[in-house]
Amino acid sequence: MSKTEVTLGIDIGGTNTKIGFVDRAGNCLVATSMPTVAPVEVGPAEELSLFLERLYQTIEKTYASIADTTELKGIGMGVPNGNYYKGTVEKPTNLNWEQYVPLARILQEKYGIPAVLTNDAKAAALGELKYGVAKGMKNFLVVTLGTGLGSGFYVNGDIMYGADGFAGELGHVTVKVNGRMCGCGKKGCLETYVSATGIRRTVYKLLADHTEDSPLRKVSFDDLTGEMITEAALKGDKIAIEAFEYTGRILGLKLADVVAIAMPEAIILFGGLTRAGDYLFEPTRKYMEQYIMGLYKGKVKILGSGLVGANTAVLGASALIWNELDKRQLQPA
Amino acid sequence: MSKTEVTLGIDIGGTNTKIGFVDRAGNCLVATSMPTVAPVEVGPAEELSLFLERLYQTIEKTYASIADTTELKGIGMGVPNGNYYKGTVEKPTNLNWEQYVPLARILQEKYGIPAVLTNDAKAAALGELKYGVAKGMKNFLVVTLGTGLGSGFYVNGDIMYGADGFAGELGHVTVKVNGRMCGCGKKGCLETYVSATGIRRTVYKLLADHTEDSPLRKVSFDDLTGEMITEAALKGDKIAIEAFEYTGRILGLKLADVVAIAMPEAIILFGGLTRAGDYLFEPTRKYMEQYIMGLYKGKVKILGSGLVGANTAVLGASALIWNELDKRQLQPA
């Protein structure tokens, strides 16, 4: 019997690292998760070599259950600050790794199969292209709404990497010249308004400005999460709904700029905050339409992610390597 | 003796239509210009058929002088609202043409050689790539500063056309939500600040706000041109210099957004206002650097056009068709 071809998708997040083995059709045959940093009571964050040791164990244990029936073709990874061109992770924050880790080469040498990496938002875009709502599209982008705001642009039928592999930092376009302080050192960046962190700040501003009662008044800033705000909105809390309206207005304004520049077929919103549904999508659509020029009005779809289940990030990482394997096959020998 | 291969570049502007025959190396062997709309004392603007008649005469008369020594391979056109994908000019303003003119097909059938068109800013980008300062680059953009502001993005080694051929409308990203009225129906578009028209508005605002004497106080709004403001700045006029500073600040702010999104190697400024030199380039560079995130600082060059002489727009249109001819040669038969 011929074996099913699979790829290994790895999503390295700030908190958890997820891995999964995915076939060509996008079925995740087996998946698991491990903490990105090993829990230590005292002492410095884990070194790269120890992380890799745990990662290899996790990969091998997980693959064991399907090793007899599958053939592993390659490895794709989504990593914050991942540089597709060089296969490196550069200046990773929150990790006690070296400044430039050649992670693609390390995995490729370890397992003797092709390995590629990119950042998480670009992997998500490839996931939507291969398995989600962007099938067949040549021009679209994915906006990931997590702790920060990331984006992956697909232009002319390929991911837009820019001159050095780091294009797509939509989280750091300027909304307001003297606006909210951003972790990047600038002020007024889009992700200080539109992200889980951004909407927390908006909720606190609204709680300060208004007098309405709200369950969110009982939660400290440090304890407040995007999930709580989403839940509150879905239950009709006025402050939470107003926070989503404000978030959508700013996102819509900047997406109108994106449309003027890149004229995508669709913009796909991805991540936890999208669970708020119309509370987020309606104002985003409304204000985007308001701020785009006549020629473009009504032409650009704003969609929710088409990736389902718990393994969306793994599917994106897997799509990256499937894409790469297909490209290499097309190359003349 | 073998004949020199040439292409015909046509730049259709609101006022003049320029044509020229260009060899592969970018030498414009012969060129001329005609009014886009025939001068008529009374009556409606010229119809398309009459424009074409004049165009054909101009082309044939001009080509006659080099017909014996050259072989004409194709026709490239830069046209406002030109759609590369369809070869059409859509809803041309200021012209009494039909709403959708299949101009590429018309020229192709008339002369029996390939003809393509795009808008003028995208043609300028291809001109810089082939003959100017963008040689060898894979990711850059050209910003054209004329009556309006246009842009042509080159991404992953190809012009970014977007879903419908009209990507690159950088002139219509929003600077200020309730800012200056724009001809497109929106408010606060970039081109209402950064363009020949935009800097005229800025000069009038500065003349209203300040009391300094200036030769520009003697010129009516309708008579004022970008050229006059440039001349005044070069002669040290404070109002004109301040107007360029303001223009460069707004341009720098929005180019920082462009860098976050597309991470180009270089941004090339093109058009009459660039004659002001450092009065425009210095504030543009300074504010762009100020508004981009740390990762990108110092990495993106802002350059002046590398196309010289009177025929820059013709060179761009010619580069478009050379590019197309090269692509077609690469296609499998």
XYZ file of C-alpha atoms in Angstrom:
666
model
C 0.000 0.000 0.000
C 1.363 3.426 -0.869
C 1.987 5.757 2.042
C 0.162 9.066 2.550
C 2.431 12.053 2.018
C 2.407 14.447 4.981
C 4.244 17.559 6.090
C 5.039 18.716 9.594
C 3.642 22.115 10.517
C 5.148 23.884 13.539
C 3.756 27.080 15.028
C 6.059 28.631 17.603
C 4.121 31.179 19.652
C 5.160 33.231 22.647
C 3.389 30.829 25.004
C 2.867 27.511 23.199
C 4.464 25.630 20.349
C 1.998 23.562 18.347
C 2.943 20.816 15.947
C 0.869 18.705 13.580
C 1.204 16.352 10.621
C -0.956 17.448 7.702
C -1.769 15.728 4.419
C -2.102 17.482 1.059
C -5.845 17.967 1.516
C -5.322 19.809 4.784
C -6.311 17.047 7.192
C -4.349 17.288 10.396
C -3.737 13.589 11.111
C -2.216 14.093 14.536
C -1.281 17.202 16.512
C -0.019 18.237 19.915
C 1.255 21.227 21.845
C 4.088 21.975 24.251
C 5.079 25.123 26.150
C 7.533 27.222 24.119
C 9.548 27.918 27.254
C 9.947 25.037 29.724
C 8.432 25.887 33.101
C 11.243 26.832 35.463
C 10.688 28.123 38.968
C 13.886 30.076 39.155
C 16.642 30.888 36.707
C 16.965 32.324 33.205
C 14.735 31.419 30.258
C 15.518 28.198 28.472
C 18.355 28.112 25.961
C 17.796 27.167 22.330
C 19.500 23.773 22.677
C 17.103 22.723 25.457
C 14.082 23.959 23.503
C 15.224 21.921 20.496
C 15.683 18.806 22.612
C 12.093 19.043 23.860
C 10.852 19.852 20.333
C 12.557 16.792 18.820
C 11.094 14.527 21.514
C 7.628 15.945 20.922
C 7.919 15.546 17.140
C 9.186 11.984 17.331
C 6.656 10.831 19.916
C 3.810 12.331 17.928
C 4.969 11.006 14.569
C 5.386 7.448 15.947
C 1.617 6.832 15.803
C 1.448 7.485 12.029
C 4.979 6.584 10.915
C 3.942 3.269 9.359
C 1.320 4.721 7.065
C 2.833 8.059 6.079
C 5.850 9.557 4.381
C 7.168 12.847 5.816
C 8.035 15.228 2.960
C 9.062 18.463 4.684
C 8.742 20.863 7.582
C 7.093 24.295 7.624
C 7.290 26.706 10.542
C 5.509 29.899 11.545
C 7.661 31.917 13.958
C 7.488 35.536 15.144
C 10.304 37.456 13.389
C 10.868 34.505 11.085
C 12.791 35.464 7.934
C 11.721 33.339 4.975
C 14.659 34.306 2.782
C 17.332 33.357 5.308
C 15.456 30.663 7.233
C 16.383 32.479 10.425
C 14.584 33.738 13.501
C 15.915 37.243 14.148
C 15.968 38.999 17.518
C 13.179 36.903 19.030
C 11.617 38.705 21.978
C 10.692 36.755 25.136
C 13.084 33.951 24.223
C 16.593 33.366 25.527
C 17.848 32.394 22.087
C 20.722 33.754 20.058
C 20.015 36.892 17.979
C 20.028 34.997 14.673
C 18.922 31.374 14.855
C 19.156 29.443 11.546
C 16.177 27.324 12.566
C 15.249 26.100 9.069
C 18.756 24.724 8.491
C 18.827 23.131 11.964
C 15.581 21.205 11.347
C 16.562 20.351 7.778
C 19.849 18.817 8.945
C 18.213 17.030 11.854
C 15.589 15.245 9.720
C 17.152 15.310 6.241
C 14.086 16.814 4.563
C 13.359 20.375 3.314
C 12.457 22.851 6.055
C 11.263 26.455 5.615
C 9.953 29.123 7.954
C 8.189 32.450 7.812
C 6.347 34.611 10.288
C 2.992 33.488 11.632
C 0.833 35.931 9.644
C 2.395 34.927 6.318
C 1.882 31.270 7.238
C -1.767 32.068 8.010
C -2.131 33.650 4.546
C -0.790 30.488 2.902
C -3.148 28.431 5.069
C -6.149 30.457 3.841
C -4.930 30.084 0.266
C -4.525 26.340 0.435
C -7.259 25.280 2.848
C -9.366 28.327 3.700
C -11.392 31.141 2.119
C -8.667 32.434 -0.226
C -8.577 29.399 -2.536
C -7.799 30.511 -6.084
C -7.159 34.151 -5.149
C -4.109 35.997 -6.512
C -4.303 39.130 -4.352
C -5.472 39.134 -0.732
C -4.213 39.623 2.787
C -4.689 38.097 6.194
C -4.758 40.325 9.265
C -4.020 38.417 12.466
C -5.518 39.913 15.598
C -3.646 38.428 18.555
C -1.602 40.054 21.292
C -0.369 42.272 18.461
C -1.531 42.806 14.878
C 0.241 40.967 12.071
C -0.428 40.718 8.362
C 0.479 38.530 5.441
C 0.033 39.989 1.952
C -0.395 37.764 -1.092
C 0.377 39.797 -4.236
C 0.487 38.652 -7.875
C 0.156 35.063 -6.682
C 2.989 35.069 -4.141
C 3.639 36.131 -0.549
C 5.021 39.677 -0.406
C 8.285 39.433 1.538
C 9.756 42.820 0.624
C 13.429 43.599 0.330
C 14.508 41.720 3.469
C 11.751 39.231 4.288
C 9.924 41.439 6.788
C 7.200 43.117 4.700
C 3.664 43.050 6.095
C 4.134 44.939 9.373
C 0.680 46.449 9.138
C 0.597 46.586 12.939
C 3.063 49.454 12.809
C 1.468 51.875 10.351
C 0.641 55.131 12.099
C -2.918 55.883 13.188
C -2.122 58.969 15.228
C 1.167 60.848 15.239
C 1.156 61.383 18.987
C -1.029 58.424 19.854
C -0.600 55.469 22.201
C 2.902 54.258 23.082
C 3.819 51.095 21.190
C 6.192 48.318 22.210
C 8.191 49.038 19.037
C 9.271 52.428 20.386
C 6.938 54.457 18.153
C 3.674 56.152 19.045
C 0.223 55.648 17.577
C 0.848 52.325 15.798
C -2.215 50.455 14.533
C -1.658 47.528 16.909
C -1.920 49.814 19.941
C -5.594 50.225 18.931
C -6.439 47.069 16.983
C -5.344 43.863 18.770
C -6.220 42.116 22.012
C -3.903 44.517 23.821
C -5.284 47.485 21.891
C -8.913 46.790 22.711
C -8.021 46.398 26.417
C -6.583 49.925 26.299
C -9.727 51.126 24.519
C -11.960 49.529 27.168
C -10.026 51.258 29.924
C -10.309 54.580 28.138
C -14.072 54.105 27.738
C -14.448 53.094 31.387
C -12.650 56.309 32.298
C -14.720 58.514 29.960
C -18.174 57.081 30.610
C -20.304 56.244 33.654
C -22.194 53.155 32.407
C -22.054 50.155 34.632
C -20.197 47.209 33.121
C -18.900 43.859 34.369
C -15.552 44.968 32.936
C -15.294 47.511 35.791
C -14.578 44.587 38.119
C -11.472 43.438 36.219
C -7.989 44.892 36.647
C -6.083 45.963 33.554
C -3.585 43.137 33.961
C -6.344 40.542 34.278
C -8.434 41.824 31.363
C -8.258 39.732 28.170
C -9.561 40.083 24.637
C -11.681 37.034 25.320
C -13.445 38.715 28.265
C -14.199 41.774 26.135
C -15.531 39.558 23.346
C -17.754 37.666 25.824
C -19.021 40.931 27.290
C -19.886 42.275 23.835
C -21.720 39.094 22.892
C -23.762 39.489 26.105
C -24.686 43.054 25.125
C -22.344 45.070 27.350
C -22.360 48.633 26.017
C -18.749 49.428 26.878
C -17.493 46.288 25.146
C -19.648 46.924 22.070
C -18.432 50.517 21.904
C -14.850 49.256 22.197
C -15.379 46.986 19.172
C -16.989 49.862 17.235
C -13.926 52.036 17.953
C -11.579 49.178 17.035
C -13.439 48.518 13.770
C -13.444 52.197 12.827
C -9.670 52.469 13.136
C -9.116 49.124 11.404
C -11.496 50.153 8.591
C -9.676 53.448 8.093
C -6.291 51.775 7.739
C -7.659 48.935 5.596
C -8.956 51.632 3.219
C -5.321 52.756 2.862
C -4.332 49.146 2.200
C -7.003 48.862 -0.494
C -5.785 52.045 -2.222
C -2.255 50.629 -2.262
C -2.708 46.917 -2.970
C -6.310 46.511 -4.239
C -6.774 42.982 -2.880
C -9.778 40.810 -3.699
C -10.353 40.131 -0.026
C -9.102 40.949 3.446
C -9.316 38.047 5.877
C -9.499 38.718 9.614
C -7.978 35.991 11.758
C -7.686 35.427 15.503
C -9.597 35.525 18.769
C -11.182 38.964 18.469
C -13.048 37.851 15.322
C -15.260 35.703 17.572
C -17.101 38.964 18.319
C -18.558 38.576 14.793
C -20.574 41.534 13.547
C -19.515 43.678 16.499
C -16.088 43.737 14.829
C -16.869 43.051 11.143
C -19.718 45.574 10.734
C -17.831 48.722 11.773
C -14.700 47.505 9.957
C -16.645 47.097 6.708
C -18.606 50.316 7.168
C -15.614 52.547 7.795
C -13.430 50.880 5.171
C -16.121 51.599 2.571
C -16.431 55.161 3.835
C -12.725 55.875 3.455
C -12.035 54.250 0.080
C -12.298 56.127 -3.200
C -15.286 55.644 -5.474
C -13.535 53.371 -7.946
C -12.971 50.746 -5.233
C -16.241 50.927 -3.289
C -18.066 47.630 -2.865
C -15.268 45.643 -4.511
C -13.267 44.315 -1.558
C -14.606 41.555 0.684
C -13.834 41.418 4.400
C -13.990 37.773 5.434
C -13.536 35.661 8.521
C -10.938 32.899 8.469
C -11.888 29.720 6.637
C -9.533 27.584 8.705
C -11.432 25.546 11.239
C -10.561 23.673 14.384
C -7.815 24.091 16.903
C -4.934 23.669 14.460
C -5.229 26.733 12.199
C -1.680 27.924 12.829
C -0.315 24.423 12.171
C -2.258 24.314 8.883
C -0.648 27.602 7.845
C 2.856 26.324 8.626
C 2.092 23.143 6.734
C 0.761 25.091 3.721
C 4.090 26.962 3.622
C 6.084 23.791 3.071
C 3.554 22.232 0.665
C 3.820 25.422 -1.352
C 7.604 25.213 -1.271
C 7.650 21.564 -2.324
C 5.353 22.385 -5.251
C 7.600 25.274 -6.297
C 10.710 23.100 -6.191
C 9.032 20.506 -8.371
C 8.336 23.221 -10.940
C 11.978 24.286 -11.068
C 13.962 22.967 -13.998
C 16.343 20.220 -12.841
C 22.708 45.239 -42.464
C 20.463 44.067 -39.626
C 17.877 46.535 -38.485
C 17.747 48.010 -34.967
C 14.790 46.715 -32.966
C 12.674 49.527 -31.505
C 9.398 49.906 -29.636
C 6.941 52.778 -29.734
C 6.289 54.427 -26.372
C 3.169 56.588 -26.073
C 2.370 58.727 -23.045
C -1.146 60.134 -23.118
C -1.416 62.980 -20.620
C -4.274 65.319 -19.876
C -2.650 68.073 -21.955
C -0.119 66.474 -24.307
C 0.447 63.100 -25.893
C 4.104 62.256 -26.365
C 5.419 59.513 -28.618
C 8.910 58.178 -29.180
C 10.741 55.229 -30.736
C 13.127 53.618 -28.244
C 15.772 50.944 -28.713
C 16.535 48.187 -26.204
C 19.229 50.256 -24.494
C 16.783 53.074 -23.810
C 17.892 55.487 -26.513
C 14.977 57.519 -27.791
C 15.811 57.653 -31.524
C 13.068 60.078 -32.441
C 10.225 61.654 -30.472
C 7.488 64.198 -30.811
C 4.440 65.569 -29.062
C 0.876 66.533 -29.992
C -2.000 68.016 -28.002
C -4.170 65.245 -26.492
C -7.279 67.230 -27.368
C -7.271 69.087 -30.693
C -7.639 72.831 -30.205
C -11.224 73.775 -30.989
C -12.591 77.237 -30.460
C -16.163 76.117 -29.940
C -17.866 72.767 -29.640
C -17.495 69.599 -27.599
C -14.175 67.872 -26.840
C -12.757 65.721 -29.602
C -14.124 62.210 -30.084
C -11.913 59.145 -29.861
C -11.958 58.495 -33.622
C -10.590 61.962 -34.354
C -7.904 61.603 -31.667
C -6.840 58.297 -33.197
C -6.659 59.802 -36.671
C -4.273 62.498 -35.433
C -2.297 59.933 -33.425
C -1.816 57.630 -36.437
C -0.644 60.542 -38.580
C 1.838 61.613 -35.903
C 3.157 58.085 -35.463
C 3.592 57.474 -39.174
C 5.189 60.833 -39.914
C 7.637 60.387 -37.033
C 8.497 56.784 -37.864
C 9.181 57.612 -41.521
C 12.586 59.095 -40.663
C 13.855 55.825 -39.118
C 11.759 53.217 -40.955
C 14.627 52.102 -43.201
C 17.005 51.266 -40.377
C 14.678 49.920 -37.669
C 12.168 47.164 -37.026
C 9.145 48.089 -34.892
C 8.457 45.295 -32.359
C 5.577 46.588 -30.237
C 3.726 49.486 -28.651
C 3.585 50.459 -24.974
C 1.290 53.151 -23.581
C 1.013 55.025 -20.299
C -2.520 56.379 -19.852
C -4.400 57.737 -16.814
C -6.884 55.043 -15.699
C -5.215 52.555 -18.001
C -6.036 48.940 -17.089
C -3.138 46.631 -17.889
C -5.177 43.440 -17.571
C -7.881 44.489 -20.001
C -5.895 46.851 -22.205
C -8.626 49.427 -21.672
C -8.823 53.050 -20.629
C -11.676 53.261 -18.124
C -13.725 56.358 -17.370
C -11.089 58.805 -18.616
C -11.690 62.242 -17.141
C -11.273 65.369 -19.311
C -11.680 63.354 -22.494
C -14.789 62.948 -24.611
C -14.107 59.237 -25.117
C -16.303 56.230 -24.428
C -16.312 54.879 -20.838
C -14.271 51.788 -21.759
C -11.878 52.211 -24.657
C -10.004 49.017 -25.694
C -7.026 51.105 -26.760
C -4.437 48.295 -26.679
C -6.508 46.170 -29.050
C -7.168 49.148 -31.349
C -3.437 49.881 -31.741
C -2.560 46.197 -32.025
C -5.020 45.719 -34.896
C -3.982 48.930 -36.610
C -0.263 48.046 -36.729
C -0.291 44.253 -36.403
C 2.205 44.180 -33.530
C 1.727 43.606 -29.761
C 0.392 46.619 -27.840
C -0.043 46.975 -24.061
C -0.971 49.810 -21.753
C -0.906 50.676 -18.080
C -1.243 53.836 -16.068
C 1.506 56.432 -16.170
C 2.959 55.721 -12.687
C 3.341 51.999 -13.376
C 5.006 52.827 -16.693
C 7.378 55.150 -14.809
C 8.262 52.289 -12.433
C 9.139 50.042 -15.376
C 11.157 52.884 -16.876
C 13.203 53.226 -13.672
C 13.690 49.460 -13.605
C 14.927 49.218 -17.176
C 16.725 52.514 -17.695
C 16.842 54.375 -14.375
C 17.868 54.005 -10.730
C 15.927 50.779 -10.000
C 18.033 48.504 -12.214
C 18.206 45.044 -10.656
C 15.767 45.798 -7.837
C 12.960 43.371 -6.970
C 10.957 45.596 -4.585
C 10.586 49.347 -5.016
C 8.032 51.992 -5.874
C 7.835 55.164 -7.884
C 5.794 58.086 -6.578
C 4.839 60.528 -9.331
C 4.258 64.086 -8.179
C 2.296 65.845 -10.883
C -1.113 67.507 -10.858
C -2.048 64.556 -8.634
C 0.004 61.872 -6.868
C 0.376 58.473 -8.510
C 2.400 55.410 -7.606
C 3.674 52.266 -9.217
C 4.707 49.407 -6.905
C 7.147 46.729 -8.027
C 6.784 43.684 -5.728
C 8.541 40.306 -5.930
C 9.923 41.285 -9.321
C 6.664 42.346 -10.966
C 4.331 45.359 -11.110
C 1.603 45.098 -8.456
C -1.670 45.408 -10.343
C -4.028 44.168 -7.629
C -7.292 42.353 -8.198
C -8.499 44.571 -11.047
C -5.459 46.344 -12.443
C -5.850 49.527 -10.380
C -3.555 48.947 -7.372
C -1.141 51.729 -6.482
C -3.555 54.588 -5.744
C -1.283 55.969 -3.037
C -2.676 59.424 -3.799
C -5.904 58.405 -2.087
C -4.736 57.049 1.257
C -6.125 59.177 4.077
C -3.922 61.739 5.793
C -6.677 63.426 7.793
C -10.199 62.100 8.269
C -11.808 65.509 7.847
C -9.041 67.054 5.800
C -8.970 68.792 2.432
C -11.647 67.998 -0.159
C -10.320 65.713 -2.888
C -11.467 65.444 -6.499
C -12.251 61.769 -5.833
C -15.099 62.709 -3.485
C -13.241 61.833 -0.277
C -11.619 64.169 2.218
C -8.021 64.300 3.378
C -6.428 62.233 0.588
C -2.630 62.315 0.339
C -2.714 64.025 -3.061
C -4.607 67.007 -1.635
C -1.386 67.715 0.327
C 1.392 66.157 -1.733
C 1.233 67.083 -5.445
C 1.513 70.287 -7.469
C -2.106 71.038 -6.588
C -1.553 70.092 -2.942
C 1.440 72.362 -2.431
C -0.491 75.259 -3.992
C -3.165 74.751 -1.323
C -0.444 74.607 1.349
C 1.116 77.862 0.093
C -2.265 79.584 0.281
C -2.809 78.299 3.809
C 0.651 79.559 4.853
C 0.047 82.943 3.220
C -3.159 83.173 5.251
C -1.554 82.107 8.549
C 1.674 84.109 8.362
C 2.656 87.704 7.666
C 6.005 87.255 5.880
C 6.374 89.006 2.601
C 6.696 86.667 -0.367
C 6.632 87.017 -4.147
C 3.915 84.343 -4.039
C 1.544 86.943 -2.537
C 1.382 88.553 -5.975
C 0.025 85.429 -7.704
C -3.625 84.383 -7.781
C -4.527 80.840 -6.772
C -5.512 79.958 -10.328
C -2.225 81.277 -11.725
C 0.007 79.636 -9.112
C 1.962 76.567 -10.310
C 4.175 73.966 -8.676
C 6.986 75.346 -10.809
C 6.618 78.852 -9.347
C 6.705 77.444 -5.811
C 9.797 75.394 -6.659
C 11.520 78.460 -8.125
C 10.603 80.539 -5.073
C 12.009 77.869 -2.713
C 15.253 77.641 -4.687
C 15.563 81.438 -4.350
C 15.149 81.191 -0.580
C 11.519 82.291 -0.152
C 10.468 81.284 3.379
C 6.837 80.544 2.576
C 7.799 78.259 -0.312
C 10.453 76.466 1.782
C 7.953 76.012 4.618
C 5.432 74.626 2.109
C 7.978 72.011 0.963
C 8.759 71.148 4.609
C 5.038 70.576 5.274
C 4.692 68.553 2.054
C 7.694 66.400 2.909
C 6.452 65.775 6.450
C 3.120 64.416 5.238
C 4.773 62.434 2.438
C 7.312 60.994 4.912
C 4.561 59.952 7.317
C 2.645 58.055 4.657
C 5.795 56.558 3.113
C 6.567 55.143 6.569
C 3.224 53.299 6.333
C 4.215 52.071 2.875
C 7.531 50.797 4.252
C 5.791 48.896 7.062
C 3.515 47.250 4.500
C 5.762 46.599 1.500
C 9.361 46.996 2.768
C 10.773 48.209 -0.551
C 14.491 48.648 -1.222
C 13.893 52.153 -2.485
C 11.239 54.784 -3.048
C 11.792 56.892 -6.158
C 10.265 60.361 -6.364
C 9.403 61.469 -9.893
C 8.028 64.681 -11.394
C 8.315 68.453 -11.386
C 8.269 69.065 -7.622
C 11.442 66.982 -7.204
C 13.351 69.847 -8.844
C 13.184 71.510 -5.414
C 15.846 68.953 -4.388
C 16.688 68.896 -0.693
C 13.796 71.214 0.132
C 11.571 68.220 -0.664
C 13.867 65.211 -0.117
C 15.261 66.237 3.289
C 11.949 66.522 5.188
C 10.585 63.464 3.378
C 13.574 61.354 4.497
C 13.608 62.823 8.005
C 9.940 62.198 8.760
C 9.844 58.812 7.074
C 12.713 57.682 9.322
C 10.947 59.158 12.358
C 7.722 57.242 11.732
C 9.118 53.826 10.810
C 9.739 51.102 13.366
C 13.241 50.330 14.582
C 13.699 47.217 12.474
C 13.370 49.250 9.257
C 15.271 52.427 10.160
C 18.043 53.407 7.753
C 17.216 50.600 5.336
C 15.054 52.304 2.708
C 16.533 54.738 0.199
C 14.578 57.727 -1.104
C 15.911 58.502 -4.572
C 15.311 60.954 -7.373
C 14.400 59.617 -10.801
C 17.212 58.190 -12.891
C 15.440 58.899 -16.173
C 16.945 61.874 -17.923
C 15.884 64.180 -20.686
C 12.510 65.283 -21.956
C 11.208 61.810 -22.787
C 10.970 60.096 -19.382
C 7.292 59.184 -19.779
C 7.933 57.781 -23.254
C 10.801 55.684 -21.854
C 8.430 54.239 -19.224
C 5.815 53.331 -21.827
C 8.523 51.783 -23.970
C 9.881 49.779 -20.998
C 6.377 48.343 -20.511
C 6.309 46.778 -23.972
C 9.974 45.637 -23.883
C 9.114 43.915 -20.611
C 6.072 42.313 -22.194
C 8.004 41.134 -25.247
C 10.638 39.572 -22.966
C 7.926 37.814 -20.932
C 6.285 36.413 -24.056
C 9.610 35.054 -25.245
C 9.984 33.225 -21.940
C 6.572 31.562 -22.298
C 6.650 27.986 -23.566
C 5.469 27.865 -27.175
